[in-house]
Coordinates of C-alpha atoms (C1' of nucleotides) in Angstrom, one line a residue:
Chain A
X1274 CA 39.1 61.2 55.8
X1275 CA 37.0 62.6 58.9
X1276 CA 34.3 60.5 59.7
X1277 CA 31.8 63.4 58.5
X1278 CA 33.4 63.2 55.1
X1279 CA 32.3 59.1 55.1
X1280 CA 28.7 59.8 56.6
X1281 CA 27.6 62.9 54.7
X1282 CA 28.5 62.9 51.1
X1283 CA 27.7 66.9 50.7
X1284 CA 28.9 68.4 47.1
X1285 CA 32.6 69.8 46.7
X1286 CA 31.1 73.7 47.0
X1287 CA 29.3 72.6 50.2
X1288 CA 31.6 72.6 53.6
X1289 CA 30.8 72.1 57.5
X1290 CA 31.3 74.9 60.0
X1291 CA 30.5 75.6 63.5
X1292 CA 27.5 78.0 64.1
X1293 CA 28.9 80.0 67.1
X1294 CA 26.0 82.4 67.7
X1295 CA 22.6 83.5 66.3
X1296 CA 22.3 87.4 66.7
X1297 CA 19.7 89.3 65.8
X1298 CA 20.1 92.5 63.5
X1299 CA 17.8 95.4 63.6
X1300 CA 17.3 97.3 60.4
X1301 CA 15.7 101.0 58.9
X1302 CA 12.0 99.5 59.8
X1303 CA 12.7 97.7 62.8
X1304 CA 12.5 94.5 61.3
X1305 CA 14.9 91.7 63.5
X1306 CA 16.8 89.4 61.4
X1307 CA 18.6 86.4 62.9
X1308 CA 22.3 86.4 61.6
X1309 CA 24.2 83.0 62.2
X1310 CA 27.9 83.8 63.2
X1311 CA 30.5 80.8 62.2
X1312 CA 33.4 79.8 62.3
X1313 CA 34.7 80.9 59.2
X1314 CA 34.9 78.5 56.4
X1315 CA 36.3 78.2 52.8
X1316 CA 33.8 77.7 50.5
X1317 CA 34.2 77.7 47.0
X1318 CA 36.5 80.4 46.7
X1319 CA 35.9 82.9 49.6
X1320 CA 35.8 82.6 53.2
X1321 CA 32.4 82.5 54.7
X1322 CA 31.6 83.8 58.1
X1323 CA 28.0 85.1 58.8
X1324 CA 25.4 84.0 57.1
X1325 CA 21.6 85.2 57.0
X1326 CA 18.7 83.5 58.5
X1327 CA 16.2 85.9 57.1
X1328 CA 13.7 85.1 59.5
X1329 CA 12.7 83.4 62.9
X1330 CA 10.4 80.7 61.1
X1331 CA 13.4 80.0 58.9
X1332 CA 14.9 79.2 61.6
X1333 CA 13.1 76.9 62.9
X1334 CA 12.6 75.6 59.8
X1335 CA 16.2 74.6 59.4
X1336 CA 16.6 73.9 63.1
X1337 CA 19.7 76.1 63.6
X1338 CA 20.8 76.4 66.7
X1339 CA 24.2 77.8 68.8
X1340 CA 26.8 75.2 68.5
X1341 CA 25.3 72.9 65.5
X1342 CA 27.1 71.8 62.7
X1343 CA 25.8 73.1 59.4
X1344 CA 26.4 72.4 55.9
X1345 CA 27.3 76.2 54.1
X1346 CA 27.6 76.4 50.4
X1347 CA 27.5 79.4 48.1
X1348 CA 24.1 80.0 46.4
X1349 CA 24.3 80.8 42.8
X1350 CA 27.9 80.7 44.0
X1351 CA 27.6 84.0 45.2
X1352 CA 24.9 84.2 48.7
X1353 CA 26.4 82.2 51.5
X1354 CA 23.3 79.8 52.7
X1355 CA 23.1 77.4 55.4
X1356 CA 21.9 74.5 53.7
X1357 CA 21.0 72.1 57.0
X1358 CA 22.4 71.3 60.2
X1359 CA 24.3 68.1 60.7
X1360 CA 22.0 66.1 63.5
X1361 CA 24.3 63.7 64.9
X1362 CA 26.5 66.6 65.1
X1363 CA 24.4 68.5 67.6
X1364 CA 25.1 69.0 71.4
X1365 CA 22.4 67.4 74.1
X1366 CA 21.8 70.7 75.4
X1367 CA 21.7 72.7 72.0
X1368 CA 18.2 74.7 73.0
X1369 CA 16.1 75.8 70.2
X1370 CA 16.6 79.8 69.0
X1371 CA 13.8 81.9 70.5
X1372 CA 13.1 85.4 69.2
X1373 CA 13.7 87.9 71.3
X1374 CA 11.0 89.9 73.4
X1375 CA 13.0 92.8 73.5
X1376 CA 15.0 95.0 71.1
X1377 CA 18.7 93.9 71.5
X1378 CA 19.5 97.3 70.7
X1379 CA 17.3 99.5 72.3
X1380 CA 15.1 97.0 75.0
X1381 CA 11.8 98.4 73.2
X1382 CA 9.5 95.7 72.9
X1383 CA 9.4 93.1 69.6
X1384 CA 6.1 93.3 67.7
X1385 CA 5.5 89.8 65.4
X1386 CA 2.0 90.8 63.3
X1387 CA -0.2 87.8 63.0
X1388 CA 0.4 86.3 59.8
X1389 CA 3.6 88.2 58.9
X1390 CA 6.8 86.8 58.8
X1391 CA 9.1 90.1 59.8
X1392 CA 9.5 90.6 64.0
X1393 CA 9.9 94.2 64.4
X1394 CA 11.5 96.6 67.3
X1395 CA 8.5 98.9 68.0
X1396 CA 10.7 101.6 69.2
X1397 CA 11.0 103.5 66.0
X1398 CA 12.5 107.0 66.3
X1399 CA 14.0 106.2 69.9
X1400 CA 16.1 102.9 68.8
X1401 CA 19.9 104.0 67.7
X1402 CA 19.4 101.2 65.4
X1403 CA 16.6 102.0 63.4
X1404 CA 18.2 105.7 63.3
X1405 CA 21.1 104.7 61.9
X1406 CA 19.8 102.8 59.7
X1407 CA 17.3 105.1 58.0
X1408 CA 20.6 107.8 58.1
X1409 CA 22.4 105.2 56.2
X1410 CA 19.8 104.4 54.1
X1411 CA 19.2 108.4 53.2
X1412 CA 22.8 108.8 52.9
X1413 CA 23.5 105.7 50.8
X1414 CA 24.3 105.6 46.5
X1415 CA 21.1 105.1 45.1
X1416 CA 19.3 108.3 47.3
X1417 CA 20.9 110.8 48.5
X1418 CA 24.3 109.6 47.5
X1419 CA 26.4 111.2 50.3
X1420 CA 30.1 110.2 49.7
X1421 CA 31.9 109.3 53.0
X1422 CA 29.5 109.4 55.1
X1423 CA 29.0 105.6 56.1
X1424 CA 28.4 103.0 58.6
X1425 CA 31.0 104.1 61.2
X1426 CA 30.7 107.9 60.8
X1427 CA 27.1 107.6 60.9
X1428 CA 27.8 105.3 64.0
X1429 CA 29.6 107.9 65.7
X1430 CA 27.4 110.8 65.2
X1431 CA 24.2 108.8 66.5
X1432 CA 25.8 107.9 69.6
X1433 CA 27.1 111.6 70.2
X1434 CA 23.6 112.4 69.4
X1435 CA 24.6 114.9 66.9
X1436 CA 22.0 113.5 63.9
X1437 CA 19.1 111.9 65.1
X1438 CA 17.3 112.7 61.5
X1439 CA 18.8 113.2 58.2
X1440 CA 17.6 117.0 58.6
X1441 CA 20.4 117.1 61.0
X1442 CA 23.4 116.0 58.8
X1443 CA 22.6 119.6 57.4
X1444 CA 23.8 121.3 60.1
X1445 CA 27.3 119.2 60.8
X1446 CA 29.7 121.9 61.1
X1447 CA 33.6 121.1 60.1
X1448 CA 34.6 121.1 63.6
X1449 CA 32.2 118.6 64.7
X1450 CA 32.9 116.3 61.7
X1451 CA 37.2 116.7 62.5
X1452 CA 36.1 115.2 65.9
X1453 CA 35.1 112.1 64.7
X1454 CA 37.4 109.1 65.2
X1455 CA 39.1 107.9 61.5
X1456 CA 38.6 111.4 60.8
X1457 CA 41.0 113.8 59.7
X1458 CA 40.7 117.3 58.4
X1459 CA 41.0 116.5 54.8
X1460 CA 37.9 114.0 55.3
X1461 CA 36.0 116.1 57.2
X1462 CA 36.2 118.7 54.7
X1463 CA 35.2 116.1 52.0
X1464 CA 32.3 115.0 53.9
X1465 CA 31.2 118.3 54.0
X1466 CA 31.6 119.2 50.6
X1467 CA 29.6 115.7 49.7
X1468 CA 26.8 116.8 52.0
X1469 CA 26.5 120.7 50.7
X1470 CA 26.4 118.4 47.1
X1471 CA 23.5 116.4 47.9
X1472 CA 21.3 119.3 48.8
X1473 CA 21.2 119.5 45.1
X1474 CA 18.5 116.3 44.8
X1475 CA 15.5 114.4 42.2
X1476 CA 12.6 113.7 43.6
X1477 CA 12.9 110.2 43.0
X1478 CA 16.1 110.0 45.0
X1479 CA 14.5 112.0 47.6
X1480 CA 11.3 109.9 48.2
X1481 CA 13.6 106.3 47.9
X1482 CA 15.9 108.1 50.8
X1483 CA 13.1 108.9 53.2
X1484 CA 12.7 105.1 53.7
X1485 CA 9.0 104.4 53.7
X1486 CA 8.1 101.1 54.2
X1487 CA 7.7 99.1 51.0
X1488 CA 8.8 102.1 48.8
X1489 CA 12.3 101.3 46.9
X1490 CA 13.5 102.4 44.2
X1491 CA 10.9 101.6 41.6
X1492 CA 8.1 102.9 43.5
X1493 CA 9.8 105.9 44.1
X1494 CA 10.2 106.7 40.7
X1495 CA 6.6 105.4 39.8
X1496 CA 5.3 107.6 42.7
X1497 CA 7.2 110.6 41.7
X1498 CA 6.2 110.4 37.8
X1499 CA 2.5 110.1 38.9
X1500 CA 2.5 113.4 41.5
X1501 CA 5.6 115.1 39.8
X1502 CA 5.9 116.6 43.2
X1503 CA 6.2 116.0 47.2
X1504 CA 3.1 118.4 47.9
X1505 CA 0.9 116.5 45.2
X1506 CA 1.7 113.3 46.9
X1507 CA 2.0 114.4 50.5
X1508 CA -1.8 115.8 49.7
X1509 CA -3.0 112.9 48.5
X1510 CA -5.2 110.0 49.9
X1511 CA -5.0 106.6 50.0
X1512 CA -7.6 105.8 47.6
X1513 CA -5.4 108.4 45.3
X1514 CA -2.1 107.1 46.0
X1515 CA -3.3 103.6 44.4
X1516 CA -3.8 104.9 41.1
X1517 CA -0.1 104.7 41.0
X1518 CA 1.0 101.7 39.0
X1519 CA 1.9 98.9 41.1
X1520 CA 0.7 100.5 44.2
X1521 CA -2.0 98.8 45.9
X1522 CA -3.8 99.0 49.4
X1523 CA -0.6 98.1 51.9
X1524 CA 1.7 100.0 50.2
X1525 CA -0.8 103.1 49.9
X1526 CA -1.7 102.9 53.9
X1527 CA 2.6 102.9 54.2
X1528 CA 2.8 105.5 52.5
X1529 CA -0.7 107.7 53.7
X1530 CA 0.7 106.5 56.9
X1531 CA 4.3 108.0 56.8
X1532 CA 3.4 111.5 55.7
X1533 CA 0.7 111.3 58.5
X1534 CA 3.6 111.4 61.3
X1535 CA 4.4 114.7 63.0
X1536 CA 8.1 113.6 62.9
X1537 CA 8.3 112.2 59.0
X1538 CA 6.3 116.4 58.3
X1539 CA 8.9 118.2 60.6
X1540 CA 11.8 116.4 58.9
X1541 CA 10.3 117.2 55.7
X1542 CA 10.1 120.7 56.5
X1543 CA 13.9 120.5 58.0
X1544 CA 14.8 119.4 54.6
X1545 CA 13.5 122.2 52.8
X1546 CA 15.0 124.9 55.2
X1547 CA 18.0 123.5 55.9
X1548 CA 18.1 123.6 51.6
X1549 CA 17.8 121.0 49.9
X1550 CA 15.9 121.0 47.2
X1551 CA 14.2 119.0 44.2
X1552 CA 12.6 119.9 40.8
X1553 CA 9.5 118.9 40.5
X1554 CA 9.0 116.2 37.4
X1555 CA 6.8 117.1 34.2
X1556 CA 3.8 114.8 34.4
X1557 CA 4.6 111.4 33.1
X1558 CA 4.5 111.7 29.1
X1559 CA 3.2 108.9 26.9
X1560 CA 6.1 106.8 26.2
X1561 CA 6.3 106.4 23.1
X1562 CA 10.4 105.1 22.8
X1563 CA 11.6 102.4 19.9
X1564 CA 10.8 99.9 22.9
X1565 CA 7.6 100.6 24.7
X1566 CA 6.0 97.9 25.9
X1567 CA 8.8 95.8 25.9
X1568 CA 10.2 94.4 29.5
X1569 CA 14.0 93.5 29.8
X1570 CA 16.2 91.7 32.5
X1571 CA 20.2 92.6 32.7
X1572 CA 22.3 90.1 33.7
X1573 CA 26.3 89.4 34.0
X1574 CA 28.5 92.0 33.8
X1575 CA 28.7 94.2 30.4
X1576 CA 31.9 95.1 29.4
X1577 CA 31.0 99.0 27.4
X1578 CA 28.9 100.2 29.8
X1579 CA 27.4 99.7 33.6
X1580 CA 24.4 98.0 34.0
X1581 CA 22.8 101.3 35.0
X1582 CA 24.0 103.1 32.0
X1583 CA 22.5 99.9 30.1
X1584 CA 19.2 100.3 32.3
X1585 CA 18.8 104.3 31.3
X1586 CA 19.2 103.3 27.7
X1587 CA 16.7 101.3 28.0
X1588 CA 14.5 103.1 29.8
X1589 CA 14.7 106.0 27.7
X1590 CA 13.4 104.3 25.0
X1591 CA 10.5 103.5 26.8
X1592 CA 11.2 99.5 27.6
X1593 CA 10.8 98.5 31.2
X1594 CA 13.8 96.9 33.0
X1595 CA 13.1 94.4 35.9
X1596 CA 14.9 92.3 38.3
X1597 CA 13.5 89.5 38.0
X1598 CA 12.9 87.0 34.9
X1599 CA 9.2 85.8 34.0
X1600 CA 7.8 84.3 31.1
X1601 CA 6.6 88.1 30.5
X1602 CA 10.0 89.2 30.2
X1603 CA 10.6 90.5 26.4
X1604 CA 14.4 89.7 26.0
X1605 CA 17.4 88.9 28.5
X1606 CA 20.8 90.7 27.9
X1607 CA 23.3 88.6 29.1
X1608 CA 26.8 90.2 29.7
X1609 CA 29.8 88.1 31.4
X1610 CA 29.7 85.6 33.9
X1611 CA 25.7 85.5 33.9
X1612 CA 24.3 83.3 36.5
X1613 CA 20.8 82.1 37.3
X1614 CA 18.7 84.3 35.3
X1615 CA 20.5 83.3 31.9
X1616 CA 19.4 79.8 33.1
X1617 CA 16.0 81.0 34.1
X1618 CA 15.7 82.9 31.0
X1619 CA 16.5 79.4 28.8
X1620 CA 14.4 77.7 30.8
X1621 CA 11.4 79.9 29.8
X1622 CA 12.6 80.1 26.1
X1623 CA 13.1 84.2 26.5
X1624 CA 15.3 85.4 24.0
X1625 CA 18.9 86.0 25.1
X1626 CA 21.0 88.9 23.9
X1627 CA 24.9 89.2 24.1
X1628 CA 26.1 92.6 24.8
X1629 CA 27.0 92.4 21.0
X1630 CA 22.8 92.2 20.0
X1631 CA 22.3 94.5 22.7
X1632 CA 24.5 97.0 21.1
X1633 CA 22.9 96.6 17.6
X1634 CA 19.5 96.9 19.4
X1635 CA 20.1 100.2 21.2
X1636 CA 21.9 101.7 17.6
X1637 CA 19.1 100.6 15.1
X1638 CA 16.8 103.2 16.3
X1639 CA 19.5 105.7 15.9
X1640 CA 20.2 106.8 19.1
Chain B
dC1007 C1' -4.9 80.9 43.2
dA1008 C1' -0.9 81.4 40.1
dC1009 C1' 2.2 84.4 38.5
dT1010 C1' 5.1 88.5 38.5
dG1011 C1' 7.9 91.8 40.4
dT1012 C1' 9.7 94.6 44.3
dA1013 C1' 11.6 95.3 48.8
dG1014 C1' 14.9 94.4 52.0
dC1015 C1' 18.0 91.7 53.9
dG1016 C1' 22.6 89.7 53.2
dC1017 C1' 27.2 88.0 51.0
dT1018 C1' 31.9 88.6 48.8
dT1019 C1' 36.3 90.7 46.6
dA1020 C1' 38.7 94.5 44.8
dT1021 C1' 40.2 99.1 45.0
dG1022 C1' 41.0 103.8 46.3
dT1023 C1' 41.6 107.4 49.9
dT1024 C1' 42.8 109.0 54.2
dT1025 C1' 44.2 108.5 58.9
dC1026 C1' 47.3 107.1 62.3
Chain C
dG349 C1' 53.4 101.8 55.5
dA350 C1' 49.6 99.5 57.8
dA351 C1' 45.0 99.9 59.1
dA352 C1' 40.5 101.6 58.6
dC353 C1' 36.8 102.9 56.0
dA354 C1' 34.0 103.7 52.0
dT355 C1' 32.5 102.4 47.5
dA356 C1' 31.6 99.6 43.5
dA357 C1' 29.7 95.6 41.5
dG358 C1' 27.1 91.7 41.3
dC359 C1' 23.5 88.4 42.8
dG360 C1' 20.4 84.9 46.1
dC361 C1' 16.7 84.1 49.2
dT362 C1' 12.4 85.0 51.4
dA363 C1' 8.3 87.5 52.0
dC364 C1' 4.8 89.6 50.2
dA365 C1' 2.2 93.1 47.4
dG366 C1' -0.3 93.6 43.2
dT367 C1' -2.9 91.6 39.4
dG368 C1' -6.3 89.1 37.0

DNA sequence: CACTGTAGCGCTTATGTTTC
DNA sequence: GAAACATAAGCGCTACAGTG
């Protein structure tokens, strides 16, 4: 056996790779994340070759630097995590990571907040990187749900500067899409036809696409239920925007803040004119479903239904769905191959429901 | 301060469609 | 027919906001 084998005993889903760099990725907000590169490695079951750092302190934290030896393993079985570095392992001149000063992408300066963990690029509108990422956010499933149009189309019409806001994607013409490299007539015309579709929109889906910081999914719908429509919000103040369930001072000024930019209003209005459009949501009625009140956590994979169809049944009978599992948490419904939160959920003695219970559940109240 | 939940980043394989 | 690309599906980790 190698001599690593004999002086660190590491578990049979845990192998040792090379890191070969540290790069730093910029995303919709700006925020820098360090991404270790490796050698690819076979761990349980797949073949592992970058692997998240989440942060610069986490970094440090580990001590991960270019050329170390790490120990990779799977999380959960599923998140590829370096676990530690291997010291005897490490090269005399191995220097410590150091975050960068400057964008990588666009040379704008990096912004660390005291007290905050995130480094961000401060060149907002102006980095490529934040704009494609905020196109590929808009364009992605859960908003505006724009079949074909991803990473390297969206890539490619950056760079030619053809969309520098999602407004634009409006105004692609088939010609200009047929140019694209990897892109043929037939695709073009799709793309087309999937952009003319999303014009057609929720307002949920609308305010989760625009990208406001701290504002996902949930929020989204919680903001859009409260106001029932853009104007109501976009008028609103901070102090208003708080009465919103789960919406509290930081994500209020995020919000207050976004609708105060010149650029967020004229994209806005680009939206509108360019045609797409939104109905505006009845005021949030009192739930009054077979299971209001009650909070519930999918897990595993069911086999009648997705896990979003699962969710909306829920939902529409008033129970609550979450991500994560508490000791609030009414009942877990477990499908196949549940992981951590079926553990999590027996650990806190929360009631566990196969997909058979879950069934039974959803039919008992007729519907 | 403890707890809960969300956001946002990231990972993989499998699969289907279109381009080249 | 191979390569490229997008999508679908699922979940982990960390940070941090919100709440009481």
């Amino acid at each position: 056996a190698p001599r690593w084998a004999i002086a660190h005993k590491f578990a049979p889903d845990e192998a040792l790779t090379v890191v070969r760099d540290i790069e730093f990725q910029v995303g919709r907000t700006g925020a820098l994340t360090p991404v270790a590169r490796l050698a690819p490695v076979f761990v349980s079951g797949v073949t592992v070759s970058n692997v998240t750092l989440h942060n610069i302190d986490e970094v440090h934290r580990k001590d991960v630097r270019v050329g170390d030896t790490v120990v990779v393993r799977r999380a959960g079985d599923v998140i590829p995590e370096v676990v530690s570095v291997v010291p005897d392992r490490r090269r005399e001149d191995a220097r410590p990571v150091q975050l960068p000063e400057r964008c990588p992408v666009c040379g704008s300066r990096v912004l660390r907040v005291e007290g905050e963990a995130v480094a961000r690029c401060t060149g907002g509108f102006t980095c490529s990187a934040q704009r494609q990422e905020a196109l590929r956010h808009f364009a992605s499933r859960r908003a505006l749900d724009i079949e074909g149009l991803g990473e390297r189309m969206i890539e490619q019409l950056v760079e030619r500067d053809q969309v520098k806001s999602p407004a634009d994607l409006y105004a692609l013409t088939l010609p200009q899409l047929a140019q694209l490299e990897r892109m043929g007539e037939k695709s073009a015309a799709n793309l087309l036809a999937a952009i003319e579709k999303s014009k057609q929109t929720t307002l949920p889906r609308l305010l989760y696409g625009l990208g406001i910081r701290d504002v996902g999914e949930a929020t989204a719908l919680a903001l859009a239920r409260h106001f029932g429509s853009l104007e109501r919000l976009m008028s609103a103040d901070e102090r208003t925007i708080q009465q919103v369930p789960d919406v509290g001072p930081v994500v209020a000024a995020h919000i207050a803040a976004f609708f105060a930019s010149e650029e967020h209003l004229r994209v806005i209005k680009a939206l509108r004119d360019k045609g797409v459009t939104w109905p505006d949501l009845e005021p949030a009625p009192r739930s009054t479903g077979s299971l209001t009140g009650r909070t519930f956590v999918i897990t595993g994979t069911l086999s009648s239904m997705t896990r979003e169809q699962a969710q909306e049944a829920l939902t529409a009978r008033g129970a609550k769905v979450t991500a994560s599992v508490s000791k609030k948490t009414s009942y877990i419904v477990a499908g196949g191959e549940a992981g951590s939160k079926l553990a999590r959920a027996e650990e806190l003695g929360v009631p566990v429901l196969n997909e058979q219970q879950f069934l039974e559940l959803l039919g008992s109240d007729g519907g």
